[in-house]
Coordinates of C-alpha atoms in Angstrom, one line a residue:
Chain F
M20 CA 12.9 -127.7 -121.7
N21 CA 10.7 -124.9 -122.6
R22 CA 7.9 -127.2 -124.0
V23 CA 8.3 -129.7 -121.3
F24 CA 7.8 -126.9 -118.5
S25 CA 5.4 -124.7 -120.2
G26 CA 3.4 -127.9 -121.3
S27 CA 3.5 -129.2 -117.5
V28 CA 2.4 -125.9 -116.2
A29 CA -0.6 -125.8 -118.8
L30 CA -1.6 -129.3 -117.4
L31 CA -1.2 -128.2 -113.8
A32 CA -3.3 -125.0 -114.7
L33 CA -6.1 -127.3 -116.0
F34 CA -6.1 -129.4 -112.8
F35 CA -6.1 -126.3 -110.8
L36 CA -8.9 -124.7 -112.8
F37 CA -11.3 -127.8 -112.9
V38 CA -10.3 -129.7 -109.8
M39 CA -8.8 -127.8 -107.1
I40 CA -10.7 -124.5 -107.2
P41 CA -14.2 -126.3 -107.6
G42 CA -13.1 -128.2 -104.6
L43 CA -13.2 -125.0 -102.4
D44 CA -16.0 -124.4 -100.0
T45 CA -16.6 -121.0 -100.9
E46 CA -20.0 -121.0 -99.0
A47 CA -18.3 -121.7 -95.8
F48 CA -18.5 -118.2 -94.1
G49 CA -20.6 -116.1 -96.1
G50 CA -22.7 -116.8 -99.1
A51 CA -24.3 -113.4 -98.7
H52 CA -21.1 -111.6 -99.4
V53 CA -20.5 -113.5 -102.6
Q54 CA -24.0 -112.7 -103.8
A55 CA -23.5 -108.9 -102.6
T56 CA -20.4 -108.4 -104.5
G57 CA -20.5 -111.2 -107.4
L58 CA -16.8 -111.9 -106.3
G59 CA -16.1 -114.7 -103.8
P60 CA -12.9 -116.6 -102.7
A61 CA -12.7 -118.4 -106.2
A62 CA -12.4 -115.3 -108.2
V63 CA -8.7 -114.5 -108.0
P64 CA -7.9 -118.2 -108.2
Y65 CA -10.0 -118.6 -111.5
F66 CA -8.3 -115.5 -112.7
A67 CA -4.7 -116.5 -111.9
G68 CA -5.3 -120.1 -113.2
T69 CA -6.7 -118.9 -116.4
A70 CA -4.0 -116.4 -117.0
V71 CA -1.3 -119.1 -116.2
L72 CA -3.0 -121.6 -118.6
I73 CA -3.1 -119.0 -121.4
L74 CA 0.3 -117.6 -121.0
S75 CA 1.8 -121.3 -120.7
V76 CA 0.2 -122.2 -123.9
V77 CA 1.6 -119.1 -125.7
M78 CA 5.0 -120.1 -124.2
F79 CA 4.8 -123.8 -125.4
F80 CA 4.6 -122.3 -129.0
Q81 CA 7.3 -119.8 -128.6
A82 CA 10.6 -120.4 -129.8
P83 CA 13.0 -121.6 -126.8
P84 CA 15.3 -118.8 -125.8
V85 CA 18.8 -118.9 -127.6
R86 CA 21.7 -117.9 -125.3
E87 CA 25.2 -118.1 -126.4
E88 CA 26.6 -118.6 -122.9
D89 CA 24.1 -121.2 -121.9
V90 CA 26.0 -123.9 -120.0
P91 CA 24.5 -127.4 -120.6
I92 CA 22.9 -128.8 -117.4
A93 CA 25.1 -131.7 -115.8
W94 CA 22.2 -133.7 -114.4
K95 CA 24.1 -136.0 -112.4
P96 CA 25.8 -133.4 -110.2
L97 CA 22.8 -131.4 -110.0
G98 CA 20.7 -134.6 -108.9
L99 CA 23.5 -135.6 -106.4
F100 CA 23.5 -132.1 -104.7
V101 CA 19.5 -132.0 -104.4
A102 CA 19.7 -135.4 -103.0
L103 CA 22.3 -134.2 -100.4
L104 CA 20.2 -131.3 -99.7
V105 CA 17.1 -133.2 -99.1
A106 CA 19.1 -135.4 -96.9
F107 CA 20.1 -132.6 -94.9
M108 CA 16.8 -131.1 -94.9
L109 CA 15.2 -134.2 -93.4
A110 CA 18.1 -135.0 -91.0
M111 CA 18.3 -131.5 -89.5
P112 CA 15.0 -131.7 -87.3
R113 CA 15.9 -135.2 -86.3
V114 CA 19.7 -135.0 -85.4
G115 CA 20.2 -131.4 -84.9
F116 CA 21.7 -128.6 -87.1
L117 CA 25.4 -129.2 -86.2
V118 CA 25.8 -132.9 -87.0
S119 CA 23.6 -132.7 -90.1
A120 CA 25.3 -129.6 -91.4
I121 CA 28.9 -131.1 -90.8
V122 CA 28.0 -134.2 -92.7
F123 CA 26.2 -132.2 -95.7
L124 CA 29.2 -129.9 -96.0
A125 CA 31.7 -132.7 -95.7
A126 CA 29.9 -135.0 -98.1
T127 CA 29.3 -132.2 -100.7
F128 CA 32.9 -130.9 -100.7
L129 CA 34.4 -134.4 -101.0
L130 CA 32.0 -135.8 -103.7
F131 CA 32.3 -132.7 -105.8
G132 CA 36.2 -133.1 -105.7
A133 CA 37.6 -130.5 -103.4
R134 CA 41.1 -130.1 -104.0
S135 CA 42.1 -130.5 -100.5
R136 CA 40.6 -133.0 -98.2
I137 CA 42.2 -131.3 -95.1
V138 CA 40.8 -127.9 -96.1
A139 CA 37.4 -129.4 -97.1
L140 CA 37.0 -131.1 -93.5
L141 CA 38.2 -128.2 -91.8
V142 CA 35.7 -125.8 -93.6
A143 CA 32.9 -128.6 -93.3
V144 CA 33.4 -128.4 -89.5
A145 CA 34.3 -124.7 -88.7
V146 CA 31.5 -123.1 -90.7
P147 CA 28.5 -124.9 -89.0
V148 CA 30.1 -124.4 -85.6
V149 CA 30.6 -120.6 -86.4
L150 CA 27.1 -120.2 -87.8
D151 CA 25.5 -122.3 -84.8
L152 CA 27.3 -120.0 -82.3
L153 CA 26.4 -116.8 -84.1
L154 CA 22.7 -117.6 -84.6
R155 CA 22.4 -119.1 -81.2
D156 CA 24.4 -117.2 -78.9
V157 CA 24.3 -113.6 -80.9
F158 CA 21.2 -113.5 -82.5
L159 CA 19.4 -115.8 -80.0
I160 CA 17.8 -118.0 -82.8
P161 CA 17.3 -121.6 -81.6
L162 CA 18.6 -124.0 -84.1
P163 CA 17.6 -127.7 -83.8
T164 CA 19.8 -129.7 -81.4
F165 CA 20.8 -133.3 -81.1
P166 CA 18.0 -134.8 -79.1
D167 CA 18.6 -136.1 -75.5
F168 CA 18.0 -139.7 -75.2
Chain Y
M66 CA 11.2 -82.8 -85.8
D67 CA 11.3 -84.4 -82.3
T68 CA 10.7 -87.8 -83.7
F69 CA 13.5 -87.4 -86.3
L70 CA 16.1 -86.3 -83.8
Q71 CA 15.3 -89.1 -81.3
V72 CA 15.7 -91.5 -84.3
L73 CA 19.0 -89.8 -85.3
A74 CA 20.1 -90.1 -81.7
A75 CA 19.2 -93.9 -81.6
Q76 CA 21.1 -94.4 -84.9
M77 CA 24.2 -92.9 -83.4
Q78 CA 24.5 -95.6 -80.6
P79 CA 27.8 -97.4 -81.0
S80 CA 26.0 -100.8 -81.4
V81 CA 23.7 -99.5 -84.2
L82 CA 26.8 -97.9 -86.0
L83 CA 29.0 -101.2 -85.5
T84 CA 26.0 -103.2 -86.9
M85 CA 25.7 -100.8 -89.9
A86 CA 29.5 -101.1 -90.7
L87 CA 29.4 -104.8 -90.4
C88 CA 26.4 -105.0 -92.8
V89 CA 27.9 -102.4 -95.2
V90 CA 31.2 -104.9 -95.3
V91 CA 29.1 -108.0 -95.7
G92 CA 26.9 -106.3 -98.4
M93 CA 30.1 -105.3 -100.3
I94 CA 31.5 -108.9 -99.9
I95 CA 28.3 -110.6 -101.1
G96 CA 27.7 -108.1 -103.8
A97 CA 31.2 -108.5 -105.1
I98 CA 31.0 -112.3 -105.3
P99 CA 29.7 -113.2 -108.8
G100 CA 26.9 -115.6 -108.3
L101 CA 25.7 -114.0 -105.0
T102 CA 23.5 -111.1 -105.8
V103 CA 22.4 -108.2 -103.5
S104 CA 18.9 -110.0 -103.4
I105 CA 20.5 -112.9 -102.0
A106 CA 22.4 -110.9 -99.3
V107 CA 19.1 -109.3 -98.2
A108 CA 17.2 -112.6 -98.5
L109 CA 19.6 -114.4 -96.2
A110 CA 19.3 -111.6 -93.7
V111 CA 15.6 -111.5 -93.5
P112 CA 15.5 -114.9 -91.3
I113 CA 17.8 -113.1 -88.7
A114 CA 16.6 -109.7 -89.2
I115 CA 12.8 -110.7 -87.8
F116 CA 14.5 -112.0 -84.7
M117 CA 16.2 -108.5 -84.0
P118 CA 14.7 -105.3 -82.5
R119 CA 13.1 -103.5 -85.2
E120 CA 15.6 -100.7 -85.6
Y121 CA 18.5 -103.2 -85.9
A122 CA 16.8 -105.1 -88.5
F123 CA 16.1 -102.2 -90.6
V124 CA 19.7 -101.0 -90.1
M125 CA 20.7 -104.5 -91.3
L126 CA 18.6 -104.8 -94.3
A127 CA 19.1 -101.2 -95.9
S128 CA 22.8 -101.2 -95.4
L129 CA 23.1 -104.5 -97.0
Y130 CA 21.1 -103.2 -100.0
A131 CA 23.2 -99.9 -100.2
A132 CA 26.5 -101.5 -100.2
G133 CA 25.4 -104.6 -102.3
V134 CA 24.9 -102.7 -105.4
Y135 CA 28.3 -101.2 -105.3
G136 CA 29.9 -104.4 -104.3
G137 CA 28.8 -106.0 -107.6
S138 CA 31.0 -103.5 -109.6
V139 CA 34.1 -104.7 -108.1
S140 CA 34.0 -108.2 -109.6
A141 CA 32.7 -106.6 -112.9
I142 CA 35.5 -104.4 -113.1
L143 CA 38.3 -106.9 -112.2
L144 CA 36.6 -110.0 -113.6
K145 CA 34.1 -109.1 -116.2
A146 CA 31.6 -111.0 -114.0
P147 CA 29.2 -108.7 -112.3
G148 CA 28.4 -109.5 -108.8
T149 CA 25.2 -108.6 -109.1
P150 CA 23.1 -108.2 -112.3
A151 CA 22.8 -104.4 -111.7
S152 CA 26.5 -104.2 -112.5
A153 CA 26.4 -105.9 -115.8
A154 CA 26.6 -102.4 -117.8
T155 CA 29.6 -101.4 -115.5
A156 CA 31.5 -104.6 -116.6
I157 CA 31.6 -103.7 -120.4
D158 CA 33.9 -100.5 -120.1
G159 CA 35.1 -101.3 -116.4
Y160 CA 36.6 -104.5 -117.5
A161 CA 38.3 -102.9 -120.5
M162 CA 39.8 -100.2 -118.3
S163 CA 40.9 -103.0 -115.9
Q164 CA 42.8 -104.7 -119.0
Q165 CA 44.5 -101.3 -119.8
G166 CA 46.1 -101.2 -116.2
L167 CA 43.3 -98.8 -115.0
S168 CA 41.5 -101.0 -112.5
R169 CA 42.0 -98.6 -109.3
K170 CA 40.7 -95.8 -111.4
A171 CA 37.6 -97.8 -112.5
L172 CA 36.9 -98.7 -109.0
N173 CA 37.3 -95.2 -107.8
I174 CA 35.1 -93.9 -110.3
S175 CA 32.5 -96.6 -109.6
L176 CA 32.6 -95.8 -105.7
L177 CA 32.3 -92.1 -106.5
A178 CA 29.3 -92.5 -108.9
S179 CA 27.6 -95.1 -106.7
T180 CA 27.7 -92.5 -103.8
F181 CA 26.5 -89.8 -105.8
G182 CA 23.7 -91.9 -107.3
S183 CA 22.6 -92.9 -103.7
M184 CA 22.7 -89.6 -102.2
F185 CA 20.7 -88.1 -105.3
S186 CA 18.0 -90.7 -104.7
I187 CA 18.0 -90.1 -101.0
V188 CA 17.3 -86.5 -101.5
L189 CA 14.4 -87.6 -103.7
L190 CA 13.2 -90.0 -101.4
V191 CA 13.0 -87.6 -98.3
T192 CA 11.5 -85.0 -100.6
F193 CA 8.8 -87.1 -102.6
A194 CA 8.0 -89.9 -100.4
P195 CA 6.0 -87.8 -98.0
L196 CA 4.3 -86.1 -100.8
L197 CA 3.1 -89.4 -102.4
A198 CA 2.0 -90.8 -99.1
N199 CA -0.1 -87.5 -98.5
F200 CA -1.6 -88.0 -101.9
A201 CA -2.3 -91.8 -101.3
L202 CA -4.0 -91.2 -98.1
K203 CA -7.0 -89.9 -100.1
F204 CA -6.9 -93.3 -101.9
G205 CA -10.0 -95.6 -101.3
P206 CA -10.2 -99.2 -102.4
V207 CA -11.1 -98.3 -106.0
E208 CA -8.0 -96.3 -106.4
M209 CA -5.9 -98.9 -104.7
A210 CA -7.2 -101.6 -107.0
G211 CA -6.4 -99.5 -110.2
L212 CA -2.9 -98.9 -108.8
L213 CA -2.1 -102.4 -108.3
L214 CA -3.4 -103.4 -111.6
F215 CA -1.0 -100.9 -113.1
T216 CA 1.7 -102.6 -110.9
Y217 CA 1.0 -106.2 -112.1
T218 CA 1.1 -104.9 -115.8
I219 CA 4.2 -103.0 -115.5
V220 CA 6.0 -105.6 -113.4
G221 CA 4.9 -108.3 -115.9
A222 CA 5.6 -106.3 -119.1
V223 CA 8.8 -104.6 -118.5
S224 CA 10.8 -107.1 -116.4
G225 CA 12.9 -109.5 -118.5
D226 CA 13.1 -109.4 -122.3
S227 CA 9.6 -111.2 -123.0
M228 CA 6.5 -109.8 -121.9
V229 CA 4.6 -113.1 -122.0
K230 CA 7.1 -114.6 -119.7
G231 CA 7.1 -111.7 -117.3
L232 CA 3.2 -111.7 -117.3
F233 CA 3.4 -115.5 -116.6
S234 CA 5.8 -115.0 -113.8
A235 CA 3.3 -112.4 -112.3
A236 CA 0.2 -114.8 -112.9
L237 CA 2.0 -117.6 -111.0
G238 CA 2.8 -115.2 -108.2
I239 CA -0.9 -114.3 -107.8
A240 CA -1.9 -118.0 -107.9
L241 CA 0.6 -118.8 -105.2
A242 CA -0.9 -115.9 -103.1
T243 CA -4.1 -117.4 -103.1
V244 CA -2.8 -120.3 -100.7
G245 CA -4.3 -119.6 -97.3
S246 CA -7.0 -117.8 -95.9
D247 CA -9.2 -115.8 -98.0
P248 CA -8.5 -111.9 -97.0
M249 CA -12.3 -110.9 -96.7
L250 CA -14.1 -114.2 -95.3
G251 CA -11.1 -116.2 -94.1
V252 CA -12.3 -119.2 -96.2
P253 CA -9.2 -121.6 -96.4
R254 CA -8.1 -122.0 -99.9
F255 CA -5.8 -124.8 -101.0
T256 CA -4.9 -125.7 -97.4
Y257 CA -6.2 -129.3 -97.3
G258 CA -6.8 -129.2 -93.7
N259 CA -2.9 -128.2 -93.1
T260 CA -3.1 -125.5 -90.4
S261 CA 0.6 -124.5 -91.4
L262 CA -0.9 -123.1 -94.5
L263 CA -3.7 -121.0 -93.2
D264 CA -1.6 -118.1 -93.2
G265 CA -0.4 -118.7 -96.8
L266 CA 3.1 -119.9 -98.1
T267 CA 5.6 -118.7 -95.6
Y268 CA 7.3 -115.7 -97.0
I269 CA 11.0 -116.1 -95.9
P270 CA 11.3 -119.8 -97.3
L271 CA 9.7 -118.6 -100.6
L272 CA 12.1 -115.6 -101.2
V273 CA 15.2 -117.3 -99.9
G274 CA 14.3 -120.5 -102.3
L275 CA 13.7 -118.0 -105.2
F276 CA 16.8 -116.1 -105.0
A277 CA 19.5 -118.0 -103.1
I278 CA 18.7 -121.7 -103.6
A279 CA 18.2 -121.3 -107.4
E280 CA 21.5 -119.7 -107.5
V281 CA 23.2 -122.6 -105.6
L282 CA 21.5 -125.1 -107.9
K283 CA 22.6 -123.2 -111.0
H284 CA 26.3 -123.6 -109.7
A285 CA 25.7 -127.3 -108.7
S286 CA 24.4 -127.9 -112.2
E287 CA 27.6 -126.5 -113.6
R288 CA 29.8 -128.4 -110.9
F289 CA 30.7 -125.3 -109.0
P290 CA 32.9 -123.8 -111.4
S291 CA 35.6 -121.4 -109.9
W292 CA 37.1 -118.3 -111.6
S293 CA 40.2 -119.1 -113.3
K294 CA 41.2 -115.5 -113.6
K295 CA 43.6 -114.1 -110.9
V296 CA 43.3 -110.5 -109.9
S297 CA 46.0 -108.5 -108.5
L298 CA 45.9 -104.8 -107.8
S299 CA 49.3 -104.4 -106.7
T300 CA 50.9 -103.5 -110.0
A301 CA 48.6 -100.9 -111.0
D302 CA 50.4 -97.5 -111.8
K303 CA 49.5 -95.1 -109.2
D304 CA 49.8 -92.0 -111.6
R305 CA 47.7 -93.4 -114.5
N306 CA 45.0 -94.6 -111.9
R307 CA 44.6 -91.0 -110.4
L308 CA 41.5 -89.2 -111.0
T309 CA 42.3 -85.7 -112.6
R310 CA 40.2 -82.7 -112.6
Q311 CA 39.3 -83.3 -116.1
D312 CA 38.1 -86.7 -115.3
Y313 CA 35.9 -85.3 -112.7
R314 CA 34.6 -82.6 -115.3
T315 CA 34.1 -85.5 -117.6
I316 CA 31.8 -87.8 -115.5
A317 CA 30.0 -85.1 -113.8
M318 CA 27.1 -85.0 -116.3
P319 CA 26.9 -88.7 -116.9
M320 CA 26.5 -89.2 -113.1
V321 CA 23.8 -86.5 -113.0
R322 CA 21.9 -88.0 -116.0
G323 CA 22.4 -91.5 -114.9
S324 CA 21.0 -90.7 -111.4
L325 CA 18.0 -89.0 -112.9
I326 CA 17.5 -92.2 -115.0
G327 CA 18.1 -94.4 -112.2
S328 CA 15.7 -92.5 -110.0
F329 CA 12.8 -92.4 -112.4
V330 CA 13.2 -96.2 -112.9
G331 CA 13.3 -96.8 -109.3
L332 CA 9.8 -95.3 -109.1
M333 CA 8.3 -97.6 -111.4
P334 CA 7.5 -100.9 -109.8
G335 CA 9.3 -104.1 -111.0
I336 CA 11.9 -102.6 -113.6
G337 CA 14.8 -102.5 -111.2
S338 CA 18.4 -101.3 -111.3
T339 CA 19.7 -103.8 -114.1
I340 CA 17.5 -102.0 -116.7
S341 CA 18.3 -98.5 -115.4
A342 CA 22.0 -99.1 -115.4
F343 CA 21.8 -100.1 -119.3
L344 CA 19.4 -97.2 -120.0
A345 CA 21.9 -94.8 -118.3
Y346 CA 24.8 -96.5 -120.1
A347 CA 23.0 -96.2 -123.5
D348 CA 22.1 -92.4 -122.7
A349 CA 25.7 -91.7 -121.8
K350 CA 26.9 -93.3 -125.2
R351 CA 24.5 -91.5 -127.4
A352 CA 25.3 -88.1 -125.3
A353 CA 29.1 -88.6 -125.9
G354 CA 28.5 -89.0 -129.7
A355 CA 31.7 -89.4 -131.8
S356 CA 34.0 -88.5 -128.8
G357 CA 32.9 -91.6 -127.0
R358 CA 34.9 -94.7 -126.5
F359 CA 32.3 -96.8 -125.2
G360 CA 33.2 -100.6 -125.0
E361 CA 36.8 -99.7 -124.9
G362 CA 37.1 -98.4 -121.5
D363 CA 35.3 -95.0 -121.3
I364 CA 35.1 -93.5 -117.9
R365 CA 31.5 -92.0 -118.6
A366 CA 30.3 -95.5 -119.2
V367 CA 31.2 -96.8 -115.5
A368 CA 30.1 -93.3 -114.0
A369 CA 26.7 -93.4 -115.8
A370 CA 26.0 -97.1 -115.1
E371 CA 27.1 -97.0 -111.5
S372 CA 25.3 -93.8 -110.5
S373 CA 22.1 -95.1 -112.1
N374 CA 22.1 -98.6 -110.4
N375 CA 22.6 -96.8 -107.0
A376 CA 20.0 -94.2 -107.7
T377 CA 17.5 -96.8 -108.3
G378 CA 18.2 -98.2 -104.8
G379 CA 17.0 -95.2 -102.9
A380 CA 14.1 -94.3 -105.2
T381 CA 12.5 -97.6 -105.1
F382 CA 11.6 -97.0 -101.4
I383 CA 9.4 -94.0 -102.6
P384 CA 6.6 -96.4 -104.0
T385 CA 7.6 -99.1 -101.1
L386 CA 7.1 -96.8 -98.2
A387 CA 4.5 -94.4 -99.4
L388 CA 2.3 -96.8 -101.3
G389 CA 3.2 -100.4 -100.1
I390 CA 4.1 -101.2 -103.5
P391 CA 7.8 -102.8 -104.0
G392 CA 9.9 -100.9 -106.4
D393 CA 12.0 -104.1 -107.1
A394 CA 12.8 -107.4 -106.1
V395 CA 15.0 -106.3 -103.1
T396 CA 12.5 -103.8 -101.9
A397 CA 9.8 -106.4 -102.2
I398 CA 12.1 -108.6 -99.8
I399 CA 12.4 -105.6 -97.5
L400 CA 8.8 -104.9 -97.5
G401 CA 7.9 -108.5 -96.5
A402 CA 10.3 -108.4 -93.7
M403 CA 8.6 -105.0 -92.6
V404 CA 5.3 -106.8 -92.5
M405 CA 6.8 -109.6 -90.5
L406 CA 8.3 -106.9 -88.1
G407 CA 4.7 -105.5 -87.5
V408 CA 5.0 -102.4 -89.6
Q409 CA 2.6 -102.0 -92.6
P410 CA 4.1 -99.9 -95.4
G411 CA 1.8 -97.4 -97.1
P412 CA 0.7 -93.9 -96.8
L413 CA -0.4 -94.4 -93.1
L414 CA 3.2 -95.5 -92.3
F415 CA 4.0 -91.8 -92.4
V416 CA 1.3 -91.2 -89.7
T417 CA 1.6 -94.2 -87.5
N418 CA 5.2 -95.0 -87.5
P419 CA 7.3 -92.0 -88.6
D420 CA 10.2 -93.4 -86.7
V421 CA 10.4 -96.2 -89.2
V422 CA 10.4 -93.9 -92.1
Y423 CA 13.3 -91.6 -90.6
T424 CA 15.3 -94.9 -89.6
I425 CA 15.4 -95.7 -93.3
Y426 CA 16.3 -92.3 -94.5
I427 CA 19.1 -92.0 -91.8
V428 CA 20.4 -95.8 -92.4
L429 CA 20.4 -95.2 -96.2
F430 CA 22.4 -91.9 -95.8
M431 CA 24.8 -93.1 -93.3
S432 CA 25.5 -96.5 -94.9
T433 CA 26.4 -94.8 -98.2
V434 CA 29.0 -92.8 -96.1
M435 CA 30.3 -95.8 -94.5
M436 CA 30.4 -97.4 -98.1
V437 CA 32.6 -94.7 -99.2
I438 CA 35.0 -95.1 -96.1
I439 CA 35.2 -98.8 -96.5
G440 CA 35.3 -98.8 -100.1
L441 CA 38.4 -96.5 -100.2
V442 CA 40.3 -98.7 -97.8
A443 CA 38.9 -102.2 -98.3
T444 CA 39.4 -102.8 -102.0
R445 CA 42.1 -105.3 -101.4
A446 CA 40.1 -107.3 -98.9
L447 CA 37.2 -107.5 -101.5
V448 CA 39.7 -108.8 -104.2
W449 CA 41.0 -111.6 -101.7
V450 CA 37.2 -112.4 -101.4
L451 CA 36.7 -113.1 -105.0
A452 CA 39.4 -116.0 -104.5
I453 CA 37.0 -118.1 -102.4
P454 CA 36.0 -121.3 -104.4
N455 CA 32.3 -121.6 -105.4
L456 CA 32.4 -125.2 -104.1
Y457 CA 33.0 -124.1 -100.5
L458 CA 30.9 -120.9 -101.0
M459 CA 27.6 -122.4 -102.6
P460 CA 27.1 -125.1 -100.2
V461 CA 27.3 -122.9 -97.1
V462 CA 24.9 -120.7 -98.7
A463 CA 22.4 -123.6 -99.0
L464 CA 23.1 -124.6 -95.6
T465 CA 22.1 -120.9 -94.4
C466 CA 19.0 -120.9 -96.5
V467 CA 17.8 -124.3 -95.0
A468 CA 18.4 -123.2 -91.6
G469 CA 17.1 -119.7 -91.9
S470 CA 13.8 -121.1 -93.6
F471 CA 13.5 -123.9 -90.9
V472 CA 14.0 -121.5 -87.8
V473 CA 10.9 -119.2 -88.9
R474 CA 8.2 -121.8 -87.6
N475 CA 10.2 -124.8 -86.9
N476 CA 8.2 -126.5 -89.6
V477 CA 9.4 -128.8 -92.3
L478 CA 7.0 -127.6 -94.7
D479 CA 8.7 -124.4 -94.8
I480 CA 12.0 -126.0 -95.9
V481 CA 10.0 -128.0 -98.5
V482 CA 8.6 -124.7 -100.0
M483 CA 11.9 -123.3 -100.1
L484 CA 13.3 -126.2 -102.1
A485 CA 10.5 -126.1 -104.4
A486 CA 10.7 -122.4 -104.9
G487 CA 14.4 -122.7 -105.7
I488 CA 13.8 -125.5 -108.2
L489 CA 11.0 -123.4 -109.8
A490 CA 13.4 -120.3 -110.0
F491 CA 16.3 -122.5 -111.2
I492 CA 14.0 -123.5 -114.4
F493 CA 12.8 -119.8 -114.6
G494 CA 16.5 -119.1 -115.1
R495 CA 17.2 -121.8 -117.6
L496 CA 14.2 -120.4 -119.6
R497 CA 15.0 -116.6 -119.1
I498 CA 11.8 -116.1 -117.1
P499 CA 12.1 -113.2 -114.7
V500 CA 11.6 -114.0 -111.0
A501 CA 10.9 -110.6 -109.5
P502 CA 7.4 -110.5 -111.0
L503 CA 6.4 -113.6 -109.2
L504 CA 7.7 -112.3 -105.8
I505 CA 6.2 -108.7 -106.3
S506 CA 2.7 -110.2 -107.4
F507 CA 2.8 -112.6 -104.5
I508 CA 3.2 -109.6 -102.1
V509 CA 0.5 -107.3 -103.7
T510 CA -2.2 -109.8 -104.4
P511 CA -3.8 -109.9 -101.0
P512 CA -4.2 -105.9 -100.9
F513 CA -5.3 -106.2 -104.5
E514 CA -8.0 -108.8 -103.8
E515 CA -9.0 -106.9 -100.8
A516 CA -9.4 -103.6 -102.7
V517 CA -11.2 -105.3 -105.4
R518 CA -13.7 -107.0 -103.3
Q519 CA -14.1 -104.0 -101.0
S520 CA -15.0 -101.8 -104.2
L521 CA -17.4 -104.4 -105.3
A522 CA -19.0 -104.4 -101.8
Y523 CA -19.5 -100.8 -102.0
S524 CA -21.0 -100.7 -105.4
R525 CA -23.1 -103.9 -104.8
G526 CA -21.2 -106.1 -107.3
S527 CA -21.3 -103.4 -110.2
M528 CA -18.0 -103.1 -112.3
M529 CA -18.8 -99.7 -113.3
V530 CA -17.3 -98.6 -110.2
F531 CA -13.8 -98.9 -111.8
L532 CA -15.0 -97.0 -114.7
T533 CA -16.4 -94.2 -113.2
N534 CA -13.4 -93.2 -110.9
W535 CA -10.8 -91.2 -112.8
F536 CA -7.8 -92.6 -111.2
S537 CA -9.0 -96.3 -111.9
V538 CA -9.8 -95.3 -115.4
A539 CA -6.3 -93.8 -115.9
A540 CA -4.8 -96.7 -114.3
I541 CA -6.6 -99.1 -116.7
V542 CA -5.7 -97.0 -120.0
V543 CA -2.0 -96.9 -118.8
S544 CA -1.8 -100.4 -118.1
I545 CA -3.3 -101.3 -121.5
A546 CA -1.1 -98.7 -123.3
V547 CA 1.9 -100.3 -121.5
V548 CA 1.1 -103.7 -122.6
V549 CA 0.4 -102.6 -126.2
L550 CA 3.6 -100.6 -126.5
V551 CA 5.7 -103.3 -124.9
A552 CA 4.3 -106.0 -127.3
L553 CA 4.9 -103.8 -130.4
S554 CA 8.5 -103.0 -129.5
Q555 CA 9.1 -106.8 -128.6
R556 CA 7.5 -107.7 -132.0
R557 CA 9.7 -105.1 -134.0
R558 CA 12.6 -106.7 -132.4
T559 CA 11.8 -110.2 -133.4
V560 CA 10.5 -109.6 -136.9
P561 CA 13.4 -109.3 -139.3
A562 CA 13.8 -106.0 -141.1

């Protein structure tokens, strides 16, 4: 994973340095300032991009971390959870917080093997309702609601 | 004095005290649950805090921080699973004491040491923060640029066990901070016509993703494991668990030394309470010499580690308030929240908003007092909390993160940033790349860029301005020295003898 990650970051850093930064319109609001100081809006991005590139290349050649307690990643459950989370994120602005949160929690608890289905469903309903009441009525933070058709 | 008395009177309002008590309880609970750190507690509170009146927001954030660090010691002692990384050193001897039927004694020592450490660092904060702020008022952009350069190097070099990874994390934080409008000219950078990005990546989704979502993904990748160990305090022998006068004498010096170490570490940006706790542990072990039973349940170990990690908490507010430079990840979160609440940390804070400074002093003190009271009576309740299955807890945390990130601007882009930050921090965790340098660099990059470009505008583009200013030269020299020393020390560790 170390090599995949650091290699990918190195490639992204090259893209950042040679495509994204040159695409900046640094003359937009004041070429005079750049001439006077020698440093324009692209300076810090170039510095950061170069540092990321060099350090990711060093990391690529470093030995991966060895940790005795490292638990192997179970990709399927992780992928499933991320998919459920993304679905919740997309649904929330459209169908409201309550409905999407209840469905998200219920689906997660049941698909991940909650011991008691009744407890799982109770928690899946109770937590979003309490959270919604707390945020909306106590802290006055408006959450998305189910649209009126 | 008038301002202080006004703030004190405001803090004594029943609604404020109730908020504080509630946040101390929540902070202890979240700190106690393995997998939910004090950073997550504070990160989750920020989306709520920014909608509250300022005084309540600071009460909430500071109380959570103060109590959360102590809360982590509960699961460290009872389960050998630190609730927060700062309690990792406590777990070594704390759990050993628990195995010998001395769990109540260990918890009481932890509470006492945490309180001592907190109070020690609050005294330092009240004494030294104004002095440092007064000194920093004389800073111009050149001095500021030097100081922030030192911040980058120390944050990158000392966080985690690899300087390369720490600096990588810091460099990535700098790159992410350049998204948005250029601080001097307002030139849009990497926004691609998206007006939502003109102010840069939104702070709350980023920090919620980096700390909370990453932890949830970690648990998801392990199928939300729960703790198999059952904990019960009811069988503890009261006589054996009582603290004797000899015990108080034994732990006194380790607490003082631990607090000194923790406070010194807290002053340095980016190091944090985890390292301070281990430094204090090592110091107490060395001081105990042949008489020590470190690793087998020595009370000095618990006292030193806990006083140190709590002392770091108060001390990290010194550079945060006086210089606007966060001392650790949690104060980085709080600093960002302060900016969102319209308060600019830095030396001028003591002049323009002394009420904010006094609020933080008073809240830290009062929440520590509440922590003692609640900690003495609520240990059983904390133990019950440890029984909540991760499968129920973690998705609820994820839910809160998504809601909290969305409500900042009602913008889907923010929850995308949150998820992306969470995935990035999850990968960082697997590769042991520290996350704190990324967040701290993200926060200090805009003032750093502004300081450097203002300095160069003043010197008409000449870099000599940084080499002719004594403070800037000192900062550059110390930064280079830190990098070289850390590199040598890490090399010595990896090269076999």
